[in-house]
GROMACS .gro file of C-alpha atoms in nm:
model
  302
    1MET     CA    1   3.893  13.788 -17.527
    2LYS     CA    2   3.918  13.391 -17.431
    3PRO     CA    3   3.669  13.146 -17.451
    4ALA     CA    4   3.506  12.964 -17.096
    5ALA     CA    5   3.678  12.722 -16.957
    6PHE     CA    6   3.607  12.330 -17.156
    7SER     CA    7   3.660  12.016 -17.177
    8TYR     CA    8   3.828  11.836 -17.501
    9HIS     CA    9   3.760  11.455 -17.637
   10ARG     CA   10   3.828  11.347 -17.983
   11ALA     CA   11   3.621  11.099 -18.161
   12HIS     CA   12   3.767  10.840 -18.373
   13ASP     CA   13   3.455  10.778 -18.647
   14VAL     CA   14   3.130  10.864 -18.678
   15ALA     CA   15   3.021  10.606 -18.408
   16ASP     CA   16   3.219  10.759 -18.152
   17ALA     CA   17   3.135  11.123 -18.204
   18VAL     CA   18   2.711  10.990 -18.138
   19GLY     CA   19   2.845  10.803 -17.879
   20LEU     CA   20   3.075  11.054 -17.673
   21LEU     CA   21   2.773  11.326 -17.759
   22GLY     CA   22   2.499  11.058 -17.600
   23GLU     CA   23   2.741  10.960 -17.321
   24LEU     CA   24   2.803  11.362 -17.199
   25ALA     CA   25   2.500  11.461 -17.257
   26ALA     CA   26   2.375  11.206 -17.015
   27ALA     CA   27   2.670  11.288 -16.758
   28GLY     CA   28   2.491  11.699 -16.751
   29GLU     CA   29   2.702  11.805 -17.002
   30GLU     CA   30   2.652  12.047 -17.303
   31PRO     CA   31   2.892  11.942 -17.566
   32LYS     CA   32   2.946  12.060 -17.904
   33LEU     CA   33   3.146  11.925 -18.236
   34ILE     CA   34   3.390  12.125 -18.340
   35ALA     CA   35   3.536  12.052 -18.726
   36GLY     CA   36   3.690  12.374 -18.872
   37GLY     CA   37   3.570  12.572 -18.617
   38GLN     CA   38   3.547  12.878 -18.831
   39SER     CA   39   3.217  12.967 -18.684
   40LEU     CA   40   3.230  12.823 -18.321
   41ILE     CA   41   3.549  12.880 -18.220
   42PRO     CA   42   3.481  13.304 -18.312
   43MET     CA   43   3.180  13.264 -18.082
   44MET     CA   44   3.317  13.110 -17.796
   45ASN     CA   45   3.573  13.378 -17.788
   46PHE     CA   46   3.326  13.627 -17.751
   47ARG     CA   47   3.118  13.396 -17.453
   48LEU     CA   48   2.825  13.358 -17.731
   49ALA     CA   49   2.832  12.993 -17.681
   50ARG     CA   50   2.965  12.854 -17.401
   51PRO     CA   51   3.001  12.484 -17.478
   52THR     CA   52   3.142  12.288 -17.160
   53VAL     CA   53   3.286  11.964 -17.379
   54LEU     CA   54   3.434  11.979 -17.724
   55VAL     CA   55   3.376  11.638 -17.942
   56ASP     CA   56   3.672  11.695 -18.225
   57MET     CA   57   3.569  11.563 -18.572
   58GLY     CA   58   3.924  11.585 -18.682
   59LEU     CA   59   4.023  11.244 -18.715
   60LEU     CA   60   3.716  11.156 -18.908
   61ARG     CA   61   3.873  11.344 -19.214
   62ARG     CA   62   4.055  11.016 -19.217
   63ASP     CA   63   3.734  10.851 -19.381
   64PRO     CA   64   3.758  10.940 -19.786
   65ALA     CA   65   3.365  10.948 -19.756
   66MET     CA   66   3.321  11.250 -19.476
   67SER     CA   67   3.534  11.478 -19.726
   68SER     CA   68   3.413  11.354 -20.100
   69ILE     CA   69   3.237  11.532 -20.336
   70ARG     CA   70   3.060  11.346 -20.617
   71ARG     CA   71   2.792  11.246 -20.835
   72ALA     CA   72   2.501  11.034 -20.768
   73GLY     CA   73   2.290  11.087 -21.073
   74SER     CA   74   2.099  11.377 -21.036
   75GLU     CA   75   2.234  11.449 -20.716
   76LEU     CA   76   2.557  11.591 -20.613
   77ARG     CA   77   2.647  11.490 -20.269
   78ILE     CA   78   2.933  11.595 -20.090
   79GLY     CA   79   3.089  11.463 -19.763
   80ALA     CA   80   3.022  11.688 -19.405
   81LEU     CA   81   3.403  11.755 -19.366
   82THR     CA   82   3.417  11.915 -19.713
   83THR     CA   83   3.624  12.231 -19.698
   84HIS     CA   84   3.454  12.528 -19.878
   85ARG     CA   85   3.806  12.571 -20.080
   86ALA     CA   86   3.764  12.219 -20.202
   87VAL     CA   87   3.398  12.293 -20.380
   88GLU     CA   88   3.577  12.616 -20.489
   89THR     CA   89   3.803  12.432 -20.669
   90ALA     CA   90   3.617  12.109 -20.734
   91GLY     CA   91   3.556  12.250 -21.112
   92HIS     CA   92   3.347  11.997 -21.378
   93THR     CA   93   3.272  11.737 -21.076
   94LEU     CA   94   3.008  11.973 -20.962
   95GLY     CA   95   2.904  11.987 -21.354
   96PRO     CA   96   2.710  12.289 -21.447
   97GLU     CA   97   2.409  12.167 -21.261
   98PHE     CA   98   2.588  12.276 -20.960
   99ASP     CA   99   2.850  12.484 -21.082
  100VAL     CA  100   2.650  12.772 -20.857
  101ILE     CA  101   2.789  12.614 -20.565
  102SER     CA  102   3.136  12.636 -20.665
  103ARG     CA  103   3.092  13.038 -20.784
  104ALA     CA  104   2.927  13.121 -20.484
  105MET     CA  105   3.206  12.987 -20.239
  106ARG     CA  106   3.410  13.310 -20.302
  107TRP     CA  107   3.161  13.492 -20.097
  108VAL     CA  108   3.265  13.287 -19.791
  109GLY     CA  109   3.476  13.460 -19.582
  110HIS     CA  110   3.890  13.470 -19.662
  111LEU     CA  111   4.107  13.212 -19.802
  112PRO     CA  112   4.191  13.065 -19.470
  113ILE     CA  113   3.833  13.051 -19.345
  114ARG     CA  114   3.726  12.847 -19.665
  115SER     CA  115   4.016  12.631 -19.638
  116ARG     CA  116   3.941  12.491 -19.295
  117GLY     CA  117   3.554  12.536 -19.286
  118THR     CA  118   3.348  12.278 -19.322
  119VAL     CA  119   3.032  12.228 -19.517
  120ALA     CA  120   2.810  12.023 -19.241
  121GLY     CA  121   2.995  12.256 -18.964
  122SER     CA  122   2.839  12.582 -19.165
  123ILE     CA  123   2.470  12.466 -19.264
  124VAL     CA  124   2.467  12.316 -18.849
  125HIS     CA  125   2.580  12.627 -18.736
  126GLY     CA  126   2.249  12.792 -18.863
  127ASP     CA  127   2.381  13.166 -18.978
  128ALA     CA  128   2.067  13.336 -19.172
  129THR     CA  129   2.329  13.476 -19.397
  130ALA     CA  130   2.606  13.177 -19.465
  131GLU     CA  131   2.588  13.133 -19.834
  132TRP     CA  132   2.584  12.741 -19.739
  133CYS     CA  133   2.251  12.783 -19.578
  134LEU     CA  134   2.086  12.976 -19.866
  135LEU     CA  135   2.199  12.692 -20.115
  136ALA     CA  136   2.088  12.470 -19.929
  137LEU     CA  137   1.722  12.543 -19.987
  138LEU     CA  138   1.767  12.727 -20.335
  139LEU     CA  139   1.910  12.341 -20.418
  140ASP     CA  140   1.636  12.124 -20.207
  141ALA     CA  141   1.899  11.950 -20.015
  142VAL     CA  142   1.886  11.645 -19.803
  143ILE     CA  143   2.114  11.677 -19.455
  144VAL     CA  144   2.192  11.304 -19.364
  145ALA     CA  145   2.242  11.286 -18.980
  146GLU     CA  146   2.336  10.968 -18.834
  147GLY     CA  147   2.243  10.927 -18.430
  148PRO     CA  148   2.188  10.655 -18.184
  149ASN     CA  149   1.883  10.534 -18.363
  150GLY     CA  150   2.086  10.528 -18.710
  151GLN     CA  151   2.023  10.779 -19.023
  152ARG     CA  152   1.782  11.018 -19.123
  153GLU     CA  153   1.740  11.277 -19.412
  154ILE     CA  154   1.643  11.641 -19.307
  155PRO     CA  155   1.503  11.817 -19.569
  156ALA     CA  156   1.651  12.181 -19.591
  157ALA     CA  157   1.298  12.313 -19.572
  158GLU     CA  158   1.270  12.121 -19.257
  159MET     CA  159   1.598  12.266 -19.119
  160PHE     CA  160   1.674  12.600 -19.015
  161TYR     CA  161   1.421  12.709 -18.705
  162GLY     CA  162   1.586  13.053 -18.604
  163PHE     CA  163   1.897  13.205 -18.526
  164TYR     CA  164   2.162  12.934 -18.510
  165ALA     CA  165   1.920  12.699 -18.417
  166THR     CA  166   1.841  12.393 -18.671
  167ALA     CA  167   1.650  12.040 -18.656
  168VAL     CA  168   2.006  11.863 -18.626
  169GLU     CA  169   1.950  11.686 -18.263
  170PRO     CA  170   2.238  11.712 -17.974
  171ASP     CA  171   2.357  11.357 -17.988
  172GLU     CA  172   2.333  11.359 -18.420
  173VAL     CA  173   2.650  11.411 -18.657
  174VAL     CA  174   2.570  11.526 -19.026
  175VAL     CA  175   2.767  11.293 -19.232
  176GLU     CA  176   2.685  11.436 -19.617
  177VAL     CA  177   2.450  11.669 -19.772
  178ARG     CA  178   2.266  11.598 -20.080
  179PHE     CA  179   2.159  11.826 -20.337
  180THR     CA  180   1.873  11.667 -20.545
  181ARG     CA  181   1.764  12.005 -20.714
  182PRO     CA  182   2.014  12.063 -21.026
  183ALA     CA  183   2.014  12.446 -21.144
  184PRO     CA  184   2.168  12.539 -21.451
  185ARG     CA  185   2.096  12.882 -21.446
  186ALA     CA  186   2.155  12.991 -21.084
  187ALA     CA  187   2.318  13.256 -20.885
  188LEU     CA  188   2.470  13.367 -20.516
  189THR     CA  189   2.509  13.734 -20.453
  190GLU     CA  190   2.535  13.975 -20.151
  191PHE     CA  191   2.627  14.274 -19.992
  192ALA     CA  192   2.886  14.326 -19.686
  193ARG     CA  193   3.047  14.585 -19.594
  194ARG     CA  194   3.416  14.454 -19.646
  195HIS     CA  195   3.470  14.118 -19.873
  196GLY     CA  196   3.436  13.839 -19.629
  197ASP     CA  197   3.257  14.021 -19.351
  198PHE     CA  198   2.934  13.855 -19.236
  199ALA     CA  199   2.651  13.932 -19.553
  200THR     CA  200   2.429  14.261 -19.440
  201VAL     CA  201   2.164  14.090 -19.714
  202ASP     CA  202   2.231  13.771 -19.936
  203ALA     CA  203   2.071  13.665 -20.224
  204ALA     CA  204   2.038  13.303 -20.369
  205VAL     CA  205   1.803  13.255 -20.737
  206ALA     CA  206   1.732  12.998 -20.999
  207LEU     CA  207   1.572  13.035 -21.305
  208ASP     CA  208   1.366  12.719 -21.487
  209ALA     CA  209   1.335  12.717 -21.847
  210ASP     CA  210   1.239  12.522 -22.127
  211PRO     CA  211   1.526  12.342 -22.249
  212VAL     CA  212   1.410  12.331 -22.615
  213ALA     CA  213   1.299  12.712 -22.621
  214GLU     CA  214   1.467  12.899 -22.362
  215ALA     CA  215   1.396  13.217 -22.549
  216GLY     CA  216   1.056  13.167 -22.443
  217PRO     CA  217   0.885  13.248 -22.092
  218LEU     CA  218   1.057  13.090 -21.771
  219THR     CA  219   0.884  12.763 -21.633
  220GLY     CA  220   0.950  12.924 -21.269
  221GLY     CA  221   1.220  12.988 -21.058
  222ARG     CA  222   1.370  13.070 -20.711
  223VAL     CA  223   1.437  13.329 -20.479
  224VAL     CA  224   1.596  13.244 -20.170
  225LEU     CA  225   1.727  13.539 -19.904
  226GLY     CA  226   1.934  13.586 -19.616
  227GLY     CA  227   2.005  13.839 -19.340
  228VAL     CA  228   1.626  13.915 -19.362
  229ALA     CA  229   1.477  13.716 -19.085
  230PRO     CA  230   1.581  13.494 -18.826
  231ALA     CA  231   1.665  13.164 -19.097
  232PRO     CA  232   1.727  13.191 -19.450
  233ILE     CA  233   1.385  13.155 -19.613
  234ARG     CA  234   1.204  13.120 -19.935
  235ILE     CA  235   1.000  13.421 -20.072
  236PRO     CA  236   0.713  13.262 -20.306
  237GLU     CA  237   0.587  13.585 -20.383
  238ALA     CA  238   0.873  13.703 -20.562
  239GLU     CA  239   0.919  13.319 -20.750
  240ALA     CA  240   0.537  13.383 -20.830
  241VAL     CA  241   0.663  13.723 -21.036
  242LEU     CA  242   0.916  13.518 -21.237
  243ALA     CA  243   0.672  13.180 -21.378
  244GLY     CA  244   0.528  13.282 -21.662
  245GLY     CA  245   0.772  13.578 -21.734
  246VAL     CA  246   1.034  13.673 -22.036
  247PRO     CA  247   1.372  13.680 -21.911
  248GLY     CA  248   1.497  14.090 -21.846
  249PRO     CA  249   1.577  14.354 -21.684
  250ASP     CA  250   1.188  14.434 -21.663
  251LEU     CA  251   1.154  14.093 -21.521
  252PHE     CA  252   1.414  14.093 -21.279
  253THR     CA  253   1.322  14.436 -21.199
  254ALA     CA  254   0.977  14.324 -21.088
  255CYS     CA  255   1.115  14.029 -20.892
  256GLY     CA  256   1.364  14.234 -20.688
  257GLU     CA  257   1.056  14.456 -20.622
  258ALA     CA  258   0.814  14.192 -20.528
  259ALA     CA  259   1.083  14.050 -20.299
  260ALA     CA  260   1.134  14.345 -20.109
  261ALA     CA  261   0.740  14.406 -20.081
  262ALA     CA  262   0.746  14.069 -19.896
  263ILE     CA  263   0.981  14.083 -19.629
  264ASP     CA  264   1.025  14.246 -19.330
  265PRO     CA  265   1.347  14.265 -19.194
  266PRO     CA  266   1.468  14.385 -18.846
  267ASP     CA  267   1.675  14.735 -18.774
  268ASP     CA  268   2.019  14.654 -18.600
  269ALA     CA  269   2.346  14.793 -18.589
  270ALA     CA  270   2.413  14.635 -18.969
  271GLY     CA  271   2.118  14.873 -19.144
  272THR     CA  272   1.714  14.954 -19.079
  273GLY     CA  273   1.466  14.703 -19.222
  274ALA     CA  274   1.410  15.034 -19.488
  275TYR     CA  275   1.826  14.974 -19.606
  276ARG     CA  276   1.738  14.557 -19.600
  277ARG     CA  277   1.484  14.575 -19.813
  278ARG     CA  278   1.667  14.810 -20.072
  279LEU     CA  279   1.936  14.556 -20.058
  280THR     CA  280   1.728  14.293 -20.133
  281ARG     CA  281   1.562  14.507 -20.462
  282THR     CA  282   1.894  14.530 -20.580
  283LEU     CA  283   2.073  14.219 -20.513
  284VAL     CA  284   1.775  13.978 -20.634
  285ALA     CA  285   1.763  14.178 -20.929
  286GLN     CA  286   2.142  14.133 -20.984
  287ALA     CA  287   2.176  13.747 -20.914
  288LEU     CA  288   1.892  13.703 -21.151
  289HIS     CA  289   2.072  13.902 -21.404
  290GLU     CA  290   2.420  13.712 -21.367
  291ALA     CA  291   2.213  13.344 -21.365
  292TRP     CA  292   2.038  13.424 -21.708
  293GLU     CA  293   2.386  13.533 -21.822
  294GLU     CA  294   2.513  13.191 -21.726
  295SER     CA  295   2.479  12.890 -21.945
  296THR     CA  296   2.577  12.542 -22.041
  297SER     CA  297   2.806  12.673 -22.316
  298ASP     CA  298   2.972  12.950 -22.137
  299TRP     CA  299   3.096  12.716 -21.830
  300VAL     CA  300   3.194  12.438 -22.045
  301SER     CA  301   3.441  12.685 -22.203
  302VAL     CA  302   3.585  12.839 -21.889
   0.00000   0.00000   0.00000
Protein backbone atom coordinates (compact mmCIF):
# COMPACT_ATOMS: atom_id res chain seq x y z
CA MET A 1 0.00 0.00 0.00
CA LYS A 2 0.96 3.65 -0.27
CA PRO A 3 0.74 6.24 2.51
CA ALA A 4 -1.93 8.92 2.58
CA ALA A 5 -0.88 12.28 1.12
CA PHE A 6 1.37 14.42 3.30
CA SER A 7 3.51 17.55 3.11
CA TYR A 8 7.24 17.57 3.90
CA HIS A 9 9.51 19.94 5.82
CA ARG A 10 13.16 19.63 6.78
CA ALA A 11 14.37 20.92 10.15
CA HIS A 12 17.85 22.45 10.36
CA ASP A 13 18.29 22.22 14.13
CA VAL A 14 16.31 21.40 17.28
CA ALA A 15 14.92 24.93 17.63
CA ASP A 16 13.79 24.85 14.01
CA ALA A 17 12.06 21.48 14.53
CA VAL A 18 10.25 22.73 17.66
CA GLY A 19 9.17 25.88 15.84
CA LEU A 20 7.91 23.94 12.82
CA LEU A 21 5.90 21.57 15.00
CA GLY A 22 4.24 24.49 16.79
CA GLU A 23 3.47 26.43 13.62
CA LEU A 24 2.06 23.43 11.81
CA ALA A 25 -0.12 22.37 14.74
CA ALA A 26 -1.44 25.95 15.08
CA ALA A 27 -2.37 25.81 11.39
CA GLY A 28 -4.50 22.72 12.00
CA GLU A 29 -1.99 20.22 10.65
CA GLU A 30 -0.98 16.93 12.30
CA PRO A 31 2.83 16.95 12.02
CA LYS A 32 5.07 14.02 12.81
CA LEU A 33 8.82 13.91 13.23
CA ILE A 34 10.75 11.43 11.14
CA ALA A 35 14.32 10.33 11.79
CA GLY A 36 15.21 6.81 10.64
CA GLY A 37 11.60 6.13 9.66
CA GLN A 38 11.88 2.40 10.38
CA SER A 39 8.69 2.39 12.49
CA LEU A 40 6.73 5.32 11.12
CA ILE A 41 6.96 4.59 7.39
CA PRO A 42 5.57 1.02 7.61
CA MET A 43 2.66 2.31 9.68
CA MET A 44 2.02 5.02 7.10
CA ASN A 45 2.15 2.48 4.29
CA PHE A 46 -0.56 0.45 6.01
CA ARG A 47 -2.54 3.63 6.77
CA LEU A 48 -2.19 2.95 10.49
CA ALA A 49 -0.64 6.41 10.83
CA ARG A 50 -1.75 9.37 8.73
CA PRO A 51 0.27 12.47 9.58
CA THR A 52 -0.55 15.39 7.32
CA VAL A 53 3.03 16.71 7.55
CA LEU A 54 6.42 15.09 8.08
CA VAL A 55 9.25 17.08 9.67
CA ASP A 56 12.54 15.45 8.70
CA MET A 57 15.25 15.39 11.40
CA GLY A 58 17.99 14.13 9.09
CA LEU A 59 20.02 17.34 9.04
CA LEU A 60 20.27 17.28 12.85
CA ARG A 61 22.72 14.39 12.56
CA ARG A 62 25.31 17.09 11.83
CA ASP A 63 25.13 17.99 15.53
CA PRO A 64 27.57 15.57 17.23
CA ALA A 65 25.54 15.62 20.45
CA MET A 66 22.50 14.19 18.66
CA SER A 67 24.41 11.05 17.64
CA SER A 68 26.69 10.64 20.64
CA ILE A 69 27.26 7.84 23.13
CA ARG A 70 29.08 8.90 26.29
CA ARG A 71 29.49 8.17 29.96
CA ALA A 72 28.83 10.95 32.48
CA GLY A 73 29.72 9.65 35.92
CA SER A 74 27.51 6.64 36.59
CA GLU A 75 25.13 7.53 33.74
CA LEU A 76 25.13 6.52 30.09
CA ARG A 77 23.92 9.29 27.77
CA ILE A 78 22.86 8.58 24.20
CA GLY A 79 21.94 11.24 21.65
CA ALA A 80 18.45 11.01 20.21
CA LEU A 81 19.54 10.27 16.62
CA THR A 82 22.07 7.59 17.52
CA THR A 83 21.33 4.45 15.52
CA HIS A 84 20.77 0.99 16.97
CA ARG A 85 23.82 -0.22 15.09
CA ALA A 86 26.05 2.47 16.61
CA VAL A 87 25.01 1.27 20.06
CA GLU A 88 25.46 -2.39 19.08
CA THR A 89 29.08 -1.70 18.09
CA ALA A 90 29.90 0.80 20.85
CA GLY A 91 31.89 -1.76 22.82
CA HIS A 92 33.74 -0.40 25.83
CA THR A 93 32.08 3.02 25.55
CA LEU A 94 29.10 1.51 27.35
CA GLY A 95 31.18 -0.29 29.96
CA PRO A 96 30.12 -3.48 31.73
CA GLU A 97 27.46 -1.55 33.66
CA PHE A 98 25.46 -0.95 30.48
CA ASP A 99 26.64 -3.79 28.27
CA VAL A 100 23.10 -5.22 28.30
CA ILE A 101 22.11 -2.40 25.94
CA SER A 102 24.55 -3.37 23.20
CA ARG A 103 23.73 -7.07 23.62
CA ALA A 104 20.02 -6.36 23.33
CA MET A 105 20.49 -4.73 19.92
CA ARG A 106 20.76 -8.13 18.22
CA TRP A 107 17.01 -8.47 18.74
CA VAL A 108 16.20 -5.21 16.92
CA GLY A 109 14.96 -6.06 13.43
CA HIS A 110 17.62 -6.75 10.82
CA LEU A 111 20.89 -5.00 10.00
CA PRO A 112 19.38 -2.43 7.58
CA ILE A 113 16.83 -1.47 10.24
CA ARG A 114 19.48 -1.25 12.95
CA SER A 115 21.61 0.89 10.65
CA ARG A 116 18.88 3.52 10.14
CA GLY A 117 16.53 3.33 13.12
CA THR A 118 17.23 5.65 16.05
CA VAL A 119 17.14 5.33 19.82
CA ALA A 120 14.72 8.20 20.43
CA GLY A 121 12.56 7.19 17.47
CA SER A 122 11.96 3.78 19.00
CA ILE A 123 11.24 5.11 22.49
CA VAL A 124 8.88 7.87 21.33
CA HIS A 125 7.09 5.41 19.02
CA GLY A 126 6.16 3.53 22.19
CA ASP A 127 5.70 0.00 20.85
CA ALA A 128 5.00 -2.23 23.85
CA THR A 129 7.49 -4.83 22.60
CA ALA A 130 10.26 -2.45 21.50
CA GLU A 131 13.59 -3.37 23.07
CA TRP A 132 14.47 0.26 23.80
CA CYS A 133 11.23 0.76 25.73
CA LEU A 134 12.00 -2.22 27.97
CA LEU A 135 15.58 -1.05 28.45
CA ALA A 136 14.34 2.40 29.41
CA LEU A 137 12.27 0.93 32.26
CA LEU A 138 14.95 -1.54 33.26
CA LEU A 139 17.70 1.07 33.57
CA ASP A 140 15.68 4.04 34.87
CA ALA A 141 16.13 6.08 31.72
CA VAL A 142 15.35 9.79 31.66
CA ILE A 143 14.08 11.08 28.31
CA VAL A 144 15.16 14.68 27.69
CA ALA A 145 12.67 16.54 25.49
CA GLU A 146 12.92 20.11 24.20
CA GLY A 147 9.82 22.16 23.49
CA PRO A 148 8.71 25.77 23.25
CA ASN A 149 9.26 26.24 27.00
CA GLY A 150 12.74 24.71 27.03
CA GLN A 151 13.92 21.28 28.10
CA ARG A 152 12.21 18.89 30.48
CA GLU A 153 13.10 15.45 31.77
CA ILE A 154 10.63 12.55 31.58
CA PRO A 155 11.38 9.51 33.78
CA ALA A 156 10.82 6.22 31.96
CA ALA A 157 8.32 5.22 34.63
CA GLU A 158 6.12 8.12 33.42
CA MET A 159 6.84 7.77 29.71
CA PHE A 160 4.60 5.00 28.38
CA TYR A 161 0.82 5.45 28.51
CA GLY A 162 -0.51 2.66 26.29
CA PHE A 163 -0.67 1.60 22.65
CA TYR A 164 1.90 3.81 20.88
CA ALA A 165 1.20 6.61 23.37
CA THR A 166 3.98 8.37 25.28
CA ALA A 167 4.44 11.46 27.46
CA VAL A 168 6.29 13.39 24.74
CA GLU A 169 4.13 16.31 23.65
CA PRO A 170 3.36 16.92 19.94
CA ASP A 171 5.51 20.08 19.94
CA GLU A 172 8.52 18.49 21.68
CA VAL A 173 11.70 16.97 20.26
CA VAL A 174 13.65 14.34 22.22
CA VAL A 175 17.33 15.30 22.27
CA GLU A 176 18.88 12.73 24.61
CA VAL A 177 18.20 9.58 26.61
CA ARG A 178 20.03 9.15 29.92
CA PHE A 179 20.30 5.71 31.50
CA THR A 180 20.81 6.24 35.23
CA ARG A 181 20.74 2.72 36.72
CA PRO A 182 23.93 0.73 36.05
CA ALA A 183 23.20 -3.00 35.72
CA PRO A 184 26.29 -5.20 35.30
CA ARG A 185 24.11 -8.32 35.64
CA ALA A 186 21.26 -7.83 33.19
CA ALA A 187 19.82 -9.43 30.07
CA LEU A 188 17.04 -9.06 27.51
CA THR A 189 15.55 -11.90 25.54
CA GLU A 190 12.43 -12.38 23.46
CA PHE A 191 10.41 -14.69 21.27
CA ALA A 192 9.25 -13.90 17.73
CA ARG A 193 8.06 -16.28 15.05
CA ARG A 194 10.97 -15.15 12.88
CA HIS A 195 14.09 -13.36 14.01
CA GLY A 196 13.65 -9.67 13.35
CA ASP A 197 9.86 -9.74 13.58
CA PHE A 198 8.00 -7.94 16.34
CA ALA A 199 8.31 -9.93 19.55
CA THR A 200 5.33 -11.85 20.85
CA VAL A 201 6.76 -11.43 24.36
CA ASP A 202 10.07 -10.01 25.52
CA ALA A 203 11.64 -9.89 28.96
CA ALA A 204 14.39 -7.70 30.41
CA VAL A 205 15.86 -8.40 33.83
CA ALA A 206 18.54 -7.10 36.16
CA LEU A 207 19.97 -8.73 39.27
CA ASP A 208 21.36 -6.80 42.23
CA ALA A 209 24.00 -8.50 44.34
CA ASP A 210 26.38 -7.45 47.09
CA PRO A 211 29.63 -6.74 45.22
CA VAL A 212 31.62 -8.01 48.20
CA ALA A 213 29.72 -11.27 48.63
CA GLU A 214 28.25 -12.10 45.22
CA ALA A 215 27.79 -15.75 46.18
CA GLY A 216 25.23 -14.75 48.78
CA PRO A 217 21.56 -13.81 48.46
CA LEU A 218 20.48 -11.16 45.99
CA THR A 219 19.76 -7.70 47.31
CA GLY A 220 17.06 -7.15 44.70
CA GLY A 221 16.31 -7.17 41.02
CA ARG A 222 14.10 -5.89 38.27
CA VAL A 223 11.78 -7.62 35.78
CA VAL A 224 10.27 -5.80 32.78
CA LEU A 225 7.94 -7.37 30.22
CA GLY A 226 6.76 -6.37 26.77
CA GLY A 227 3.91 -7.82 24.73
CA VAL A 228 1.70 -8.63 27.72
CA ALA A 229 0.02 -5.23 28.16
CA PRO A 230 -0.62 -2.06 26.12
CA ALA A 231 2.74 -0.70 27.32
CA PRO A 232 5.93 -2.26 28.69
CA ILE A 233 5.55 -2.92 32.41
CA ARG A 234 7.58 -3.80 35.48
CA ILE A 235 6.43 -6.83 37.46
CA PRO A 236 6.83 -6.10 41.20
CA GLU A 237 5.51 -9.56 42.16
CA ALA A 238 8.42 -11.18 40.31
CA GLU A 239 10.92 -8.67 41.67
CA ALA A 240 9.80 -9.50 45.21
CA VAL A 241 10.77 -13.15 44.60
CA LEU A 242 14.33 -12.12 43.75
CA ALA A 243 14.99 -10.01 46.86
CA GLY A 244 16.89 -12.17 49.35
CA GLY A 245 16.89 -15.20 47.07
CA VAL A 246 19.92 -17.34 46.27
CA PRO A 247 20.69 -17.21 42.52
CA GLY A 248 20.11 -20.47 40.72
CA PRO A 249 17.60 -22.45 38.64
CA ASP A 250 15.07 -22.79 41.46
CA LEU A 251 14.91 -19.05 42.12
CA PHE A 252 14.83 -18.17 38.44
CA THR A 253 12.00 -20.63 37.78
CA ALA A 254 10.04 -19.28 40.75
CA CYS A 255 10.50 -15.74 39.47
CA GLY A 256 9.24 -16.77 36.02
CA GLU A 257 6.21 -18.39 37.61
CA ALA A 258 5.49 -15.25 39.64
CA ALA A 259 5.76 -13.07 36.54
CA ALA A 260 3.39 -15.30 34.57
CA ALA A 261 0.87 -15.33 37.41
CA ALA A 262 0.92 -11.53 37.74
CA ILE A 263 -0.06 -10.65 34.16
CA ASP A 264 -3.30 -10.70 32.18
CA PRO A 265 -2.08 -10.67 28.58
CA PRO A 266 -4.39 -10.24 25.60
CA ASP A 267 -5.53 -12.72 22.97
CA ASP A 268 -4.69 -11.67 19.42
CA ALA A 269 -3.39 -13.01 16.12
CA ALA A 270 0.08 -13.54 17.58
CA GLY A 271 -1.12 -15.79 20.39
CA THR A 272 -3.54 -16.31 23.25
CA GLY A 273 -3.14 -14.92 26.73
CA ALA A 274 -2.31 -18.40 28.02
CA TYR A 275 0.41 -18.74 25.38
CA ARG A 276 1.90 -15.41 26.41
CA ARG A 277 1.95 -16.50 30.05
CA ARG A 278 3.86 -19.65 29.11
CA LEU A 279 6.32 -17.56 27.10
CA THR A 280 6.71 -15.18 30.04
CA ARG A 281 7.51 -18.02 32.40
CA THR A 282 10.22 -19.35 30.10
CA LEU A 283 11.71 -16.03 28.96
CA VAL A 284 12.02 -14.55 32.45
CA ALA A 285 13.83 -17.62 33.74
CA GLN A 286 16.05 -17.68 30.65
CA ALA A 287 16.91 -13.98 30.95
CA LEU A 288 17.71 -14.34 34.66
CA HIS A 289 20.07 -17.22 33.94
CA GLU A 290 21.82 -15.19 31.24
CA ALA A 291 22.06 -12.15 33.51
CA TRP A 292 23.60 -14.17 36.33
CA GLU A 293 26.13 -15.76 34.02
CA GLU A 294 27.27 -12.33 32.82
CA SER A 295 30.15 -10.93 34.88
CA THR A 296 32.52 -8.03 34.62
CA SER A 297 35.48 -10.33 34.15
CA ASP A 298 33.73 -12.21 31.35
CA TRP A 299 32.80 -8.96 29.60
CA VAL A 300 36.33 -7.56 29.79
CA SER A 301 37.87 -10.75 28.41
CA VAL A 302 35.68 -10.76 25.28
